[in-house]
């Protein structure tokens, strides 16, 4: 650990800056789903075509991630993060000028490239600023961007889209990211230092980092848990605003405002509670992070199903709040598991591989699958697929407890 980790001020500054960027990351990602009903009506799209807008972003995101992970373990992570921020911010704004489906689809794929660059390097960069025993809480703070940024994306997209149209929503939310590009570019590196060749714990160069990671059983099973969770939450994130619009008769602005408010409250509470509980249980057992995440999934799955089948809007909203609270328990803990079972010199690659698989098996396919099922059976029946995926996430968390102690023991900080 470098002197930066022992300095209390600079790590907090780095965390605050990267948290702000991550907020913009999720705002720009989720704003699309807030304006789904407006795009559908304007461009006369089927739900399958609409869902593919989200899937195309994720496909590009996951395919780009391994390349950026390779670069991140050999070069400047801060410059890669700044590059990603500029790329996705410009692409989001340019989506505001899209005249039709194809150009909008192209803009969203470029957003995927930018967010992949930032997403592969930022968790390991932040983890290197702080001691191991605090990582669950620190990464929970960083990943507060998921509920807060997503909620702001729904809120801003709904309000701006309802008032000014969906083009204006993209144009307005994309611009602020450009203001943070220079501070990120000049952020000091932490932990493992600058450009180098990744090594194992014994100091030997790693010839095939991907093969090494795929032999790490805790890494593989945790990634599968995150993939199942991402399948469920990614599908729900894209289709719940449309669910409110079609099933409960809410307009775009009101539906997104309600969903955004619930996501902020439940997401902040669940993410912070999961990070705190994870650190607390991890002090008692190497399985702590996995158990907290697994039980969150076990409780959240049936409540999510209740939210979908509830006949009234108040019952549905209450169930969505409880489901999100427990499902967000995993945010800090599972990302901390990925950090703790991989060598510091391989963490950008580890998150790149993780990103590839959780999206390839998760929300790169779930929006289109749910859209196709919605065209066939209706949106309510289609959304019930998501809680089944959450049960699978719980299974992989509990299964991973068999390997976690041995895999953590091989890591040299």
PDB file of C-alpha atoms in Angstrom, residues 1 5 126-139 278-279 282-283 286 289 336-337 339-342 347 404-405 407-413:
ATOM      1  CA  UNK A   1       0.000   0.000   0.000  1.00  0.00           C
ATOM      2  CA  UNK A   5      -3.441   4.991   1.313  1.00  0.00           C
ATOM      3  CA  UNK A 126     -10.387   2.902  -5.472  1.00  0.00           C
ATOM      4  CA  UNK A 127      -9.640  -0.310  -3.562  1.00  0.00           C
ATOM      5  CA  UNK A 128      -5.908   0.437  -3.723  1.00  0.00           C
ATOM      6  CA  UNK A 129      -6.410   3.717  -1.832  1.00  0.00           C
ATOM      7  CA  UNK A 130      -7.837   1.999   1.256  1.00  0.00           C
ATOM      8  CA  UNK A 131      -6.886  -0.867   3.620  1.00  0.00           C
ATOM      9  CA  UNK A 132      -8.410  -4.301   3.051  1.00  0.00           C
ATOM     10  CA  UNK A 133     -10.645  -4.284   6.139  1.00  0.00           C
ATOM     11  CA  UNK A 134     -12.526  -1.179   4.926  1.00  0.00           C
ATOM     12  CA  UNK A 135     -13.101  -2.183   1.314  1.00  0.00           C
ATOM     13  CA  UNK A 136     -16.664  -3.433   1.736  1.00  0.00           C
ATOM     14  CA  UNK A 137     -17.845  -0.055   2.963  1.00  0.00           C
ATOM     15  CA  UNK A 138     -15.646   1.945   0.574  1.00  0.00           C
ATOM     16  CA  UNK A 139     -16.876   0.090  -2.499  1.00  0.00           C
ATOM     17  CA  UNK A 278     -20.440  -7.416   4.931  1.00  0.00           C
ATOM     18  CA  UNK A 279     -17.449  -5.835   6.704  1.00  0.00           C
ATOM     19  CA  UNK A 282     -16.206 -10.673   7.239  1.00  0.00           C
ATOM     20  CA  UNK A 283     -14.313  -9.969  10.475  1.00  0.00           C
ATOM     21  CA  UNK A 286     -14.023 -15.275   5.321  1.00  0.00           C
ATOM     22  CA  UNK A 289     -19.461 -10.986   2.168  1.00  0.00           C
ATOM     23  CA  UNK A 336     -15.070  -6.676  -2.684  1.00  0.00           C
ATOM     24  CA  UNK A 337     -14.865 -10.450  -3.119  1.00  0.00           C
ATOM     25  CA  UNK A 339     -10.901  -7.535  -5.301  1.00  0.00           C
ATOM     26  CA  UNK A 340      -9.923  -9.822  -2.423  1.00  0.00           C
ATOM     27  CA  UNK A 341      -9.430 -12.999  -4.493  1.00  0.00           C
ATOM     28  CA  UNK A 342      -7.282 -11.401  -7.242  1.00  0.00           C
ATOM     29  CA  UNK A 347      -7.512  -6.345 -10.829  1.00  0.00           C
ATOM     30  CA  UNK A 404     -13.383 -18.347  -0.637  1.00  0.00           C
ATOM     31  CA  UNK A 405     -10.974 -18.943   2.257  1.00  0.00           C
ATOM     32  CA  UNK A 407      -8.594 -18.312  -2.741  1.00  0.00           C
ATOM     33  CA  UNK A 408      -8.194 -15.281  -0.462  1.00  0.00           C
ATOM     34  CA  UNK A 409      -5.193 -16.940   1.164  1.00  0.00           C
ATOM     35  CA  UNK A 410      -3.320 -16.999  -2.160  1.00  0.00           C
ATOM     36  CA  UNK A 411      -3.500 -13.208  -2.633  1.00  0.00           C
ATOM     37  CA  UNK A 412      -0.487 -11.096  -1.675  1.00  0.00           C
ATOM     38  CA  UNK A 413      -1.380  -7.422  -1.200  1.00  0.00           C
TER      39      UNK A 413
END
